[in-house]
Short mmCIF file of C-alpha atoms and ligand atoms in Angstrom, two decimals:
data_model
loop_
_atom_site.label_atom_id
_atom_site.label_comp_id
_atom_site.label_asym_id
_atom_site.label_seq_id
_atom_site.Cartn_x
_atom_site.Cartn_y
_atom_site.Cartn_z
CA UNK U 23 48.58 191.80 127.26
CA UNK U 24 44.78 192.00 125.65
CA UNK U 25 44.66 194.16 123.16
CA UNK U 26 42.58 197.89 124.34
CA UNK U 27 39.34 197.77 122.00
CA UNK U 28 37.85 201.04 121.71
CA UNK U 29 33.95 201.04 120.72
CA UNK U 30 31.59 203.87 120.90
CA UNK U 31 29.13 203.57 123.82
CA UNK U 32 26.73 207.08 123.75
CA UNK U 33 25.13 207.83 126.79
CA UNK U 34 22.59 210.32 124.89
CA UNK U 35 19.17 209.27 125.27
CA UNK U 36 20.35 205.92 127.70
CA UNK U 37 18.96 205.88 131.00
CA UNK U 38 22.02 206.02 133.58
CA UNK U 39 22.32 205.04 137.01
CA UNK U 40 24.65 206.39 139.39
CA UNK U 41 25.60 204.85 142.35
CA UNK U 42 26.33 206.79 145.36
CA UNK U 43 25.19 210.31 143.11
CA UNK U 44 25.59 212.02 146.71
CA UNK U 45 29.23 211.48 146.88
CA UNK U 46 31.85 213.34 146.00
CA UNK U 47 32.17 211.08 142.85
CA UNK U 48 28.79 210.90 142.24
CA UNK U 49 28.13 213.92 142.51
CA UNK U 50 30.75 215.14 140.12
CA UNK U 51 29.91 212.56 137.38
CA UNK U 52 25.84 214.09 138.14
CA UNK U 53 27.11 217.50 137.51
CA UNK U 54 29.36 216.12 134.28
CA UNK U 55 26.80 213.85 132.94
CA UNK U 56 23.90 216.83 132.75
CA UNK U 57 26.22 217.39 129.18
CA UNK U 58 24.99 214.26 128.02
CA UNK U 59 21.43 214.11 127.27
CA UNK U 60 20.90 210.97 129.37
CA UNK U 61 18.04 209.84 131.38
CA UNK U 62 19.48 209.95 135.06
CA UNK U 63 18.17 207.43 137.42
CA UNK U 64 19.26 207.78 141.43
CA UNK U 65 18.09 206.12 144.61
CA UNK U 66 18.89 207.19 147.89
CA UNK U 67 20.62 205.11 151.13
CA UNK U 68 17.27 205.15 152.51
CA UNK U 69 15.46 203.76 150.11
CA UNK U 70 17.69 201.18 148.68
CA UNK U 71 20.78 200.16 150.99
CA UNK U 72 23.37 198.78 148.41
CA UNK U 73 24.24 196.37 150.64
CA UNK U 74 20.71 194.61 150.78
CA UNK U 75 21.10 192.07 147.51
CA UNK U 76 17.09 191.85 147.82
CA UNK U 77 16.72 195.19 147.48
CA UNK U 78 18.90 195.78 145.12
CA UNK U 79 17.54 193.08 142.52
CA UNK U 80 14.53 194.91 142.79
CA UNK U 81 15.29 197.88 142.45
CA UNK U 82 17.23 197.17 138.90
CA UNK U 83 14.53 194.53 138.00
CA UNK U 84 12.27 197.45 138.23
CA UNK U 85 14.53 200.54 136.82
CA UNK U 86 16.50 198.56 134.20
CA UNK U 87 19.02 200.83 133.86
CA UNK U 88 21.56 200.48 130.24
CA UNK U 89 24.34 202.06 132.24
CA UNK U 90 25.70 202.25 135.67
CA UNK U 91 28.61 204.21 137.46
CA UNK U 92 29.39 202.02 140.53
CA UNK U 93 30.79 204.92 142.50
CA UNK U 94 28.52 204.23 145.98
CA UNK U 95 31.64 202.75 148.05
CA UNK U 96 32.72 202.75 152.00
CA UNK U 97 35.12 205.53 151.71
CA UNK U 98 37.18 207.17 153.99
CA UNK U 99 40.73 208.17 154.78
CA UNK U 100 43.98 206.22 156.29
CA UNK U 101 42.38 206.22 159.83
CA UNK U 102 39.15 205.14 159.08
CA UNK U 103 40.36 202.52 156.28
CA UNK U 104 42.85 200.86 159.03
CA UNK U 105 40.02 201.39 162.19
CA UNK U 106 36.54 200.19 160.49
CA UNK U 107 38.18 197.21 158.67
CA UNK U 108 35.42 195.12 158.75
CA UNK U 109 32.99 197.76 157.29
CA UNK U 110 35.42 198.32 154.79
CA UNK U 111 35.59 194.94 153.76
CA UNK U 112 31.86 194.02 154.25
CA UNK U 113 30.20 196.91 152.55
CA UNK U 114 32.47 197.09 149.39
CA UNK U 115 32.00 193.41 148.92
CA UNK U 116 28.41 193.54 149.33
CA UNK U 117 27.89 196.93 146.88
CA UNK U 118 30.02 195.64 144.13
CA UNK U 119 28.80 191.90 144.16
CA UNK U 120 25.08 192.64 144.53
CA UNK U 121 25.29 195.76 142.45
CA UNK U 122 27.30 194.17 139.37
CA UNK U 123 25.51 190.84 139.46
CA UNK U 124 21.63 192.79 139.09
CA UNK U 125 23.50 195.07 136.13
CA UNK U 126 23.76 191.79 134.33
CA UNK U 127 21.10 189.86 135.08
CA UNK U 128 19.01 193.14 134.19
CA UNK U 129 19.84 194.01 130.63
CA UNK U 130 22.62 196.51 131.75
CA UNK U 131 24.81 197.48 128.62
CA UNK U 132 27.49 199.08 130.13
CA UNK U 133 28.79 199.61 133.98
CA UNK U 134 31.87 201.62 135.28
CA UNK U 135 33.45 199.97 138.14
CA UNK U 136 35.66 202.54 140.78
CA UNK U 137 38.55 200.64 142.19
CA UNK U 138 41.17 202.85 143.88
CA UNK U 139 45.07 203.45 143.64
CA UNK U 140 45.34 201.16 146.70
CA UNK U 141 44.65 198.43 145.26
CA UNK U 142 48.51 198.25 144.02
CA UNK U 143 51.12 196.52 146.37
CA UNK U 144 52.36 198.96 148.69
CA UNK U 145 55.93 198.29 147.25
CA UNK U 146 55.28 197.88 143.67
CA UNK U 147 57.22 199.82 141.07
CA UNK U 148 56.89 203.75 140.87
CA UNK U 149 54.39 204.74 138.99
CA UNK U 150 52.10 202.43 139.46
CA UNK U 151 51.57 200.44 136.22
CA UNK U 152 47.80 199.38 135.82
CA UNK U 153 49.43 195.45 135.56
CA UNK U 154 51.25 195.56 138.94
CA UNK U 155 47.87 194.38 140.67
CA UNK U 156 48.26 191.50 142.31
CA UNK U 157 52.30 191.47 142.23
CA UNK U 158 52.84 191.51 145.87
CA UNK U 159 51.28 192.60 149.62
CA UNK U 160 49.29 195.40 149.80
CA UNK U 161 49.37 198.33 152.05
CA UNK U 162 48.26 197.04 155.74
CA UNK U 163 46.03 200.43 156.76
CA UNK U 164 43.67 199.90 154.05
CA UNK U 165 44.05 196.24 152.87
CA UNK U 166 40.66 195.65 153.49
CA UNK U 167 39.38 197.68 151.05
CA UNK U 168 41.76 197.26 148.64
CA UNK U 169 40.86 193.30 148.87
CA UNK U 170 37.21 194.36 148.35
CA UNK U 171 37.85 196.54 145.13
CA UNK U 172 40.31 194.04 143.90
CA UNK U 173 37.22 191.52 144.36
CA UNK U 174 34.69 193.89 142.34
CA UNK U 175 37.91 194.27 139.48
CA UNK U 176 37.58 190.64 139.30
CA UNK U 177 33.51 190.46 138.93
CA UNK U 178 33.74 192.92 136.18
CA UNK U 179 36.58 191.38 134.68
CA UNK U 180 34.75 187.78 135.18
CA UNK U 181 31.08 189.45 134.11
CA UNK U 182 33.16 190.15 131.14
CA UNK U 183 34.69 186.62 129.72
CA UNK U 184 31.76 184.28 130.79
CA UNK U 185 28.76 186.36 129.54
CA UNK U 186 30.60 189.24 127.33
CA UNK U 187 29.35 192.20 129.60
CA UNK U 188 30.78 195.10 129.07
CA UNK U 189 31.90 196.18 132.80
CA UNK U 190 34.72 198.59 133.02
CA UNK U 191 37.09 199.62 135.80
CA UNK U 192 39.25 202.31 136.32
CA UNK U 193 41.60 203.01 139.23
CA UNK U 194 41.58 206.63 140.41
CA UNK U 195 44.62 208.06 142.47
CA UNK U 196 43.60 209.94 145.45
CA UNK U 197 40.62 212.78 145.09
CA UNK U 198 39.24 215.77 146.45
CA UNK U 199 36.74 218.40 145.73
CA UNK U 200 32.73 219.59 146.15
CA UNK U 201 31.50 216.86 148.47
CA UNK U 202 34.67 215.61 150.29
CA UNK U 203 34.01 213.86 153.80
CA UNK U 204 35.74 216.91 156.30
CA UNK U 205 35.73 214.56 159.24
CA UNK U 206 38.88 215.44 161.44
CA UNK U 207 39.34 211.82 162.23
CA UNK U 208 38.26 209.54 159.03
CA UNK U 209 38.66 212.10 156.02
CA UNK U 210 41.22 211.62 153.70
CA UNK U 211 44.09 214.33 153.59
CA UNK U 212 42.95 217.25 151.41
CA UNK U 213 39.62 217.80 153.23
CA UNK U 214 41.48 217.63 156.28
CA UNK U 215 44.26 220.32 155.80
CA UNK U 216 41.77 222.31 154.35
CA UNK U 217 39.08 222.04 157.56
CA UNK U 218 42.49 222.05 160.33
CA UNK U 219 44.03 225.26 158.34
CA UNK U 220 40.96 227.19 157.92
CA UNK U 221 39.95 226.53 161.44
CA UNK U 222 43.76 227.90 162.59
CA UNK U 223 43.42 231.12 160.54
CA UNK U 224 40.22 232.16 162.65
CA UNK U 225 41.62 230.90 165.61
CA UNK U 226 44.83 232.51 165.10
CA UNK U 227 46.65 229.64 166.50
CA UNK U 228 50.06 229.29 165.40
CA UNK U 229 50.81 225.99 164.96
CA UNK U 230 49.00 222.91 163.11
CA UNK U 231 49.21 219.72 163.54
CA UNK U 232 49.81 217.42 159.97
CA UNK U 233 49.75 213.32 160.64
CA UNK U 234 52.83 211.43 159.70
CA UNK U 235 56.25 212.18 159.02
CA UNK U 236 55.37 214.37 155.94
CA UNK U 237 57.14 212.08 153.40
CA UNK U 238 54.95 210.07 151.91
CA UNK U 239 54.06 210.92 148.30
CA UNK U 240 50.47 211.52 146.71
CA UNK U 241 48.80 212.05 143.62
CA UNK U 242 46.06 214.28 144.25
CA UNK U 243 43.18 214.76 141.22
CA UNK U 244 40.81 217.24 141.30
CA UNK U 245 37.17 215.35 141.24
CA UNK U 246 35.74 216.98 138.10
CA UNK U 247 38.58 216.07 136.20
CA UNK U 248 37.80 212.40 137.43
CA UNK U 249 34.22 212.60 136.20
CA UNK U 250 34.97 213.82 133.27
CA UNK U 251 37.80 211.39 132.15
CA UNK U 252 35.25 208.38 133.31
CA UNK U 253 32.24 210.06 131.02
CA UNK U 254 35.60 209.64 128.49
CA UNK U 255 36.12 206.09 128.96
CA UNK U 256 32.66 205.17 129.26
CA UNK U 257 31.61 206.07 126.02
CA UNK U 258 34.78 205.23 124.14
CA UNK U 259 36.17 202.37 126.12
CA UNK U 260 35.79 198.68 126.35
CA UNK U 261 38.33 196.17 127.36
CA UNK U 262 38.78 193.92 130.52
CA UNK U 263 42.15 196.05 131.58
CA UNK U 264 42.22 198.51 134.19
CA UNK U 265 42.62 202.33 133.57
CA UNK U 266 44.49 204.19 136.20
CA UNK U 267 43.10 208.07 136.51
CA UNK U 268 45.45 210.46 137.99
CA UNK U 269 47.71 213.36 136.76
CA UNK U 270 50.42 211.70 136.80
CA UNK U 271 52.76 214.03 139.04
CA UNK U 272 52.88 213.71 142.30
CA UNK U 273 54.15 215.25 146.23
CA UNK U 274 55.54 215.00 149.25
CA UNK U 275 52.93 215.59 152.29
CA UNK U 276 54.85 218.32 153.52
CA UNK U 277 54.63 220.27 150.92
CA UNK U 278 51.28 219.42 150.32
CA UNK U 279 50.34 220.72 153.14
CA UNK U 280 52.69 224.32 152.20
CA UNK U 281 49.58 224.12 149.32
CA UNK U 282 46.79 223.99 151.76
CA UNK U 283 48.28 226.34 154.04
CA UNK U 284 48.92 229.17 150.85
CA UNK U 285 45.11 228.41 149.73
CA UNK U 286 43.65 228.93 152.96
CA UNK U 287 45.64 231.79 154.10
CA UNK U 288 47.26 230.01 157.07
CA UNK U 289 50.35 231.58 158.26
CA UNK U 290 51.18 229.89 161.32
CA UNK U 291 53.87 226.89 161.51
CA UNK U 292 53.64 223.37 160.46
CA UNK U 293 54.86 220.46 162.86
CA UNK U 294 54.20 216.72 162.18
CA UNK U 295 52.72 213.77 164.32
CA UNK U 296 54.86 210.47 163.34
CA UNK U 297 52.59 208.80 165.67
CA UNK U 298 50.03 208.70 162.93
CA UNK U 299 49.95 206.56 159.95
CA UNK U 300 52.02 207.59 157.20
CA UNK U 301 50.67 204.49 155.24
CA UNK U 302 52.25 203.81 151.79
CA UNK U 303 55.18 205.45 151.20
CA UNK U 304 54.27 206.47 147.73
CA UNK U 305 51.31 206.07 145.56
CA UNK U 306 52.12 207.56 141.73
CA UNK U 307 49.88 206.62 138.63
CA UNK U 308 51.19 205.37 135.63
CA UNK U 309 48.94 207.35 133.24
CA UNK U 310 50.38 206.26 130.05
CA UNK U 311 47.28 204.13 129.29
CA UNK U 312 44.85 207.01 129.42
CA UNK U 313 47.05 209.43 127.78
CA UNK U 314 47.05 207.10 124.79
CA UNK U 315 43.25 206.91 125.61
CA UNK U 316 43.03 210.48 124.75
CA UNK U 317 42.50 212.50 128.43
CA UNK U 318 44.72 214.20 130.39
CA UNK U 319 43.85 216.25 133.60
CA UNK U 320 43.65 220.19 133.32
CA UNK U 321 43.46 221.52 136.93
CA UNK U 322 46.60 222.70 138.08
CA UNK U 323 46.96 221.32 142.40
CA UNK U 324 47.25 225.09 143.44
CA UNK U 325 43.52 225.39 141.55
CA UNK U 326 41.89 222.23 142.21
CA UNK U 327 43.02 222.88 146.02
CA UNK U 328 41.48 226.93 145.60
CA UNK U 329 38.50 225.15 144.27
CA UNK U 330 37.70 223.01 147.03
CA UNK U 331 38.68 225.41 149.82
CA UNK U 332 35.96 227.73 148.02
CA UNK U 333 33.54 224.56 147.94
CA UNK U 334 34.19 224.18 151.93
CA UNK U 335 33.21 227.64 152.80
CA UNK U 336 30.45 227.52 150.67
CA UNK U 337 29.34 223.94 152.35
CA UNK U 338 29.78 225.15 156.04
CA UNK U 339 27.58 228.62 154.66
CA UNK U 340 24.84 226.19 153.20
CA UNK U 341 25.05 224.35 156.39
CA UNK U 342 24.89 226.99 158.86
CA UNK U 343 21.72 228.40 156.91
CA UNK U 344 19.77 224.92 156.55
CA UNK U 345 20.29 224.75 160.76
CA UNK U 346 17.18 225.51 161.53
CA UNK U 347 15.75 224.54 158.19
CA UNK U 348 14.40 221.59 157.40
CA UNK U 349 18.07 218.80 157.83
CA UNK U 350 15.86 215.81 156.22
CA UNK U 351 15.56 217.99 152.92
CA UNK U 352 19.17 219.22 153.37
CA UNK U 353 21.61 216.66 151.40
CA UNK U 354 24.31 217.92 153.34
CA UNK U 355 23.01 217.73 156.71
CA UNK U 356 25.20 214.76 157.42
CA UNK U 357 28.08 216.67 156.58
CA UNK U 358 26.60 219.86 158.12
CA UNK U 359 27.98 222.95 160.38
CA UNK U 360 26.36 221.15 163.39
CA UNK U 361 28.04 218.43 163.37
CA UNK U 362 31.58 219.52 161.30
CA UNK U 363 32.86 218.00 164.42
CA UNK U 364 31.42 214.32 163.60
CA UNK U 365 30.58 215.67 159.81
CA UNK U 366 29.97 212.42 157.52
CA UNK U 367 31.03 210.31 159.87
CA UNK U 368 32.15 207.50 157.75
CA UNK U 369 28.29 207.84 156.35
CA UNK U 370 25.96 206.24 158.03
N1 NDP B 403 37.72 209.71 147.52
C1 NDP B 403 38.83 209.24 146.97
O1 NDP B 403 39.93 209.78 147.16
C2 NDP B 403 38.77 208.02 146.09
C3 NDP B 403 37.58 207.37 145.83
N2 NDP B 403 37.60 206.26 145.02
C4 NDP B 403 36.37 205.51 144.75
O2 NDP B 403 35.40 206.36 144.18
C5 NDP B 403 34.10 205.96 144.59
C6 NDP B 403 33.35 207.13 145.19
O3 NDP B 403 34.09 207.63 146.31
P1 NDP B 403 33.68 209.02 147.00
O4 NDP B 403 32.69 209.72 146.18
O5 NDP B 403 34.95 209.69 147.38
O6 NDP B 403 32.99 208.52 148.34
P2 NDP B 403 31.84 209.23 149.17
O7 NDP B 403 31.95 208.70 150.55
O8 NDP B 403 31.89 210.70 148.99
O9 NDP B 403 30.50 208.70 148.49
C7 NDP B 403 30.12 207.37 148.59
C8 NDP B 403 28.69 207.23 148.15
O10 NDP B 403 28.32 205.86 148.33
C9 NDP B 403 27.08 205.81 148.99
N3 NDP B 403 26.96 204.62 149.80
C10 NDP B 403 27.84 204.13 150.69
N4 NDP B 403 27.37 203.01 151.25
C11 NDP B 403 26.15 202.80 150.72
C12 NDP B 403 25.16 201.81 150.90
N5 NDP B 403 25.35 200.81 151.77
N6 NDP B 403 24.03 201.89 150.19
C13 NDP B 403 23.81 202.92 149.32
N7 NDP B 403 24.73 203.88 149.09
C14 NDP B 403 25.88 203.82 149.80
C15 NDP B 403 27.04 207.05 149.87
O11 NDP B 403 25.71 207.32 150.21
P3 NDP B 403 25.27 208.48 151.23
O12 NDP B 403 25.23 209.71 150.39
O13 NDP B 403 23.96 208.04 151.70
O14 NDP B 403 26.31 208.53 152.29
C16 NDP B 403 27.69 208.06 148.96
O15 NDP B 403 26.74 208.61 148.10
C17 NDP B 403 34.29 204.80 145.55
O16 NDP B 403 34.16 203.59 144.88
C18 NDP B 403 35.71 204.97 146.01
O17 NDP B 403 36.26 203.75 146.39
C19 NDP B 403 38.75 205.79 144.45
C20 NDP B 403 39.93 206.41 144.67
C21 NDP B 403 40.05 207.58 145.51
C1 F7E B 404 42.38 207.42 148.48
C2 F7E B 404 43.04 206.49 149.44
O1 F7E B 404 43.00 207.04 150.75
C3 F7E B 404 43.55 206.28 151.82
O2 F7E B 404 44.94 206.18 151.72
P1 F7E B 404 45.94 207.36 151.86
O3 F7E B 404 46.48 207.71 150.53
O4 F7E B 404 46.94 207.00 152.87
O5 F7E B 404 44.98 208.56 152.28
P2 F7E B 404 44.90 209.77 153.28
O6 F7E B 404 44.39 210.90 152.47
O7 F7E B 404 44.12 209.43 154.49
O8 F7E B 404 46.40 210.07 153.75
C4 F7E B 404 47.41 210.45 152.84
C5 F7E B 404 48.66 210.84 153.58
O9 F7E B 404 48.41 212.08 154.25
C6 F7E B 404 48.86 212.00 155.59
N1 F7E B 404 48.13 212.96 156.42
C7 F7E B 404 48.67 214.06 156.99
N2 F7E B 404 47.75 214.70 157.72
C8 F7E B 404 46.58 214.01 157.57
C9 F7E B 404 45.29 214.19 158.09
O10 F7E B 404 45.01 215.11 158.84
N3 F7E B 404 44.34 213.30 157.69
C10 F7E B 404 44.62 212.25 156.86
N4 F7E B 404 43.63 211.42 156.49
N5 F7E B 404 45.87 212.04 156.37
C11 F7E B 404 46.83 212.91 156.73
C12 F7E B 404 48.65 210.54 155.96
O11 F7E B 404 49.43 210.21 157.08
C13 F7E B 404 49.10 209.85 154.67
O12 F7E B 404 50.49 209.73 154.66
C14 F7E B 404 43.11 204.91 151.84
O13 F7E B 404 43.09 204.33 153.06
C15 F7E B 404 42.56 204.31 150.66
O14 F7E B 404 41.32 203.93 151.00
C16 F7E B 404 42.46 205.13 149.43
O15 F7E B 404 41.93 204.69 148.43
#
């Protein structure tokens, strides 16, 4: 194995793009990155579709940013991974190759790719060591996208040994937080306990519903604690090897969902649907790398998940109040009250 160099990168006084800043990611690495004294740069979908390699030349030719956080993706949970396949595949290929390939042929100093904990074969060892990519076949539901992040692992790590950029990526294990997609049909797991218990305790009804057989195993990290162990590696890491991020503990889904259920104040029962993907039977980081790094995650599950139930409310309160406001102004409105049935789609 390459040996980890460790250089100081300081993002005071750089001017720093982030790439899908709406996101849940984004959004958290906004929030973290107000700490560091850099000059934020963002562009909306609107205005510059990531997919668009025209556009996107441009828009770095013009904004030259030193430093980017690659964290605009296609994102979305086991259902709409294994349903929009070819979006999945498409749009994560075009983002990473068109965003990575301006980064470099504009000056950029630094970039932080986002691959994913699904990138790992679906039976590799437990936990997932960062060199078990590319050891065997992936996870079906989502092997689209885990063939497009592997693809944008390789551009950095190519970027990196033919012109000596200094492109990053780190693997995160599954997330949640401010910002989560609460779709009932594409979000990932957390935001959907959360939404289908919350909506049980006002409807009193006394049973819900939770996909699969209930045995598959996550690792669940709270999204701050993401943002701030990137802002970590960014500015003291540089090597061509992958970091996984993740807590390095994980759970069965059935108790997961015991979690949710405490948070929210559900008190009804809990049956399971094995006709719905259970997907990979386990997915565990092995987090030695980054403890040897220097960062470890801080929030406990039982307050991360607090956190985010509190940062649902508060999104379906905004929501309900922007109604009749002005929904163009409203970043949420995609993910609004009116339409917490279709909420964030799969963001369109
Ligand atoms: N969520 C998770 O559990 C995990 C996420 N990751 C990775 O982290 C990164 C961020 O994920 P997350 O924040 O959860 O995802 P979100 O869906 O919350 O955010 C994705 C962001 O990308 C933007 N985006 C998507 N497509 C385009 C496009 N064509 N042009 C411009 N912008 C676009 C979205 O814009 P808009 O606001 O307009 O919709 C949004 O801001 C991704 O790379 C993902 O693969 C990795 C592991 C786990
Ligand atoms: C982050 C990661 O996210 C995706 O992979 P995943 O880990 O399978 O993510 P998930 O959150 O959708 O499901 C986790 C587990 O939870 C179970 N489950 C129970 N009840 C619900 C439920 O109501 N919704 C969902 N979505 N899952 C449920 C579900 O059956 C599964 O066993 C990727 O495709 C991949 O793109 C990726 O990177």
């Amino acid at each position: 194995m390459r040996p980890m160099a460790s250089t100081a990168f300081d993002l005071k006084g750089k001017t720093v793009f982030v790439a899908g800043h709406r996101g849940m990611v984004g959004s958290a690495l906004m929030r973290r990155l107000a700490r560091e004294q850099a000059d934020l740069l963002t562009v909306s979908r609107s205005e510059v579709d990531l997919r668009n390699q025209a556009a996107v030349n441009a828009w770095f030719a013009a904004k030259r940013p030193q430093a980017v956080f690659l964290a605009a993706a296609k994102v979305g949970g086991i259902v709409a991974n294994n349903t929009l396949r070819a979006e999945f595949l498409y749009d994560n290929l075009a983002i990473a190759t068109n965003v990575i390939q301006a980064a470099h042929a504009n000056g950029c100093e630094k970039l932080m790719f986002f691959g994913s904990s699904c990138i790992y074969p679906r039976l590799a060892p437990q936990p997932l060591r960062e060199d078990s990519m590319l050891t065997g076949p992936l996870e079906s539901t989502n092997e689209p996208y885990a063939i497009a992040k592997i693809a944008g692992i390789k551009m950095a790590e190519a970027y990196r040994s033919q012109y000596g950029a200094d492109f990053i990526s780190v693997m995160p294990t599954n997330l949640y937080g401010p910002g989560d997609n609460y779709h009932p049909e594409y979000s990932h797991v957390v935001a959907a306990l959360i939404r289908r218990f919350h909506e049980a305790k006002v409807s009193g009804a006394g049973s819900v519903v939770v996909w699969g057989t209930g045995t598959p195993r996550r690792e669940f990290l709270y999204v701050d604690d993401l943002a701030d162990a990137c802002i970590h590696l960014m500015k003291t890491y540089s090597s061509p090897e992958l970091v996984n991020i993740g807590t390095g503990e994980d759970i069965t889904i059935a108790d997961f969902a015991l979690v949710v259920a405490a948070v929210v104040g559900y008190r009804g029962e809990i049956s399971f649907d094995p006709s719905r993907p259970d997907g990979t039977p386990r997915k565990l980081l092995d987090v030695s790398r980054l403890a040897k790094l220097g960062w470890r995650a801080t929030t406990s599950l039982e307050d991360g998940i607090a956190l985010a139930y509190r940062a649902y409310l508060d999104e379906k309160q905004r929501c309900r109040q922007s109604r009749f406001a002005r929904p163009e102004q409203n970043n949420y409105v995609a993910r609004s009250e009116i339409d917490l049935a279709k909420s964030r789609a799969i963001k369109e």
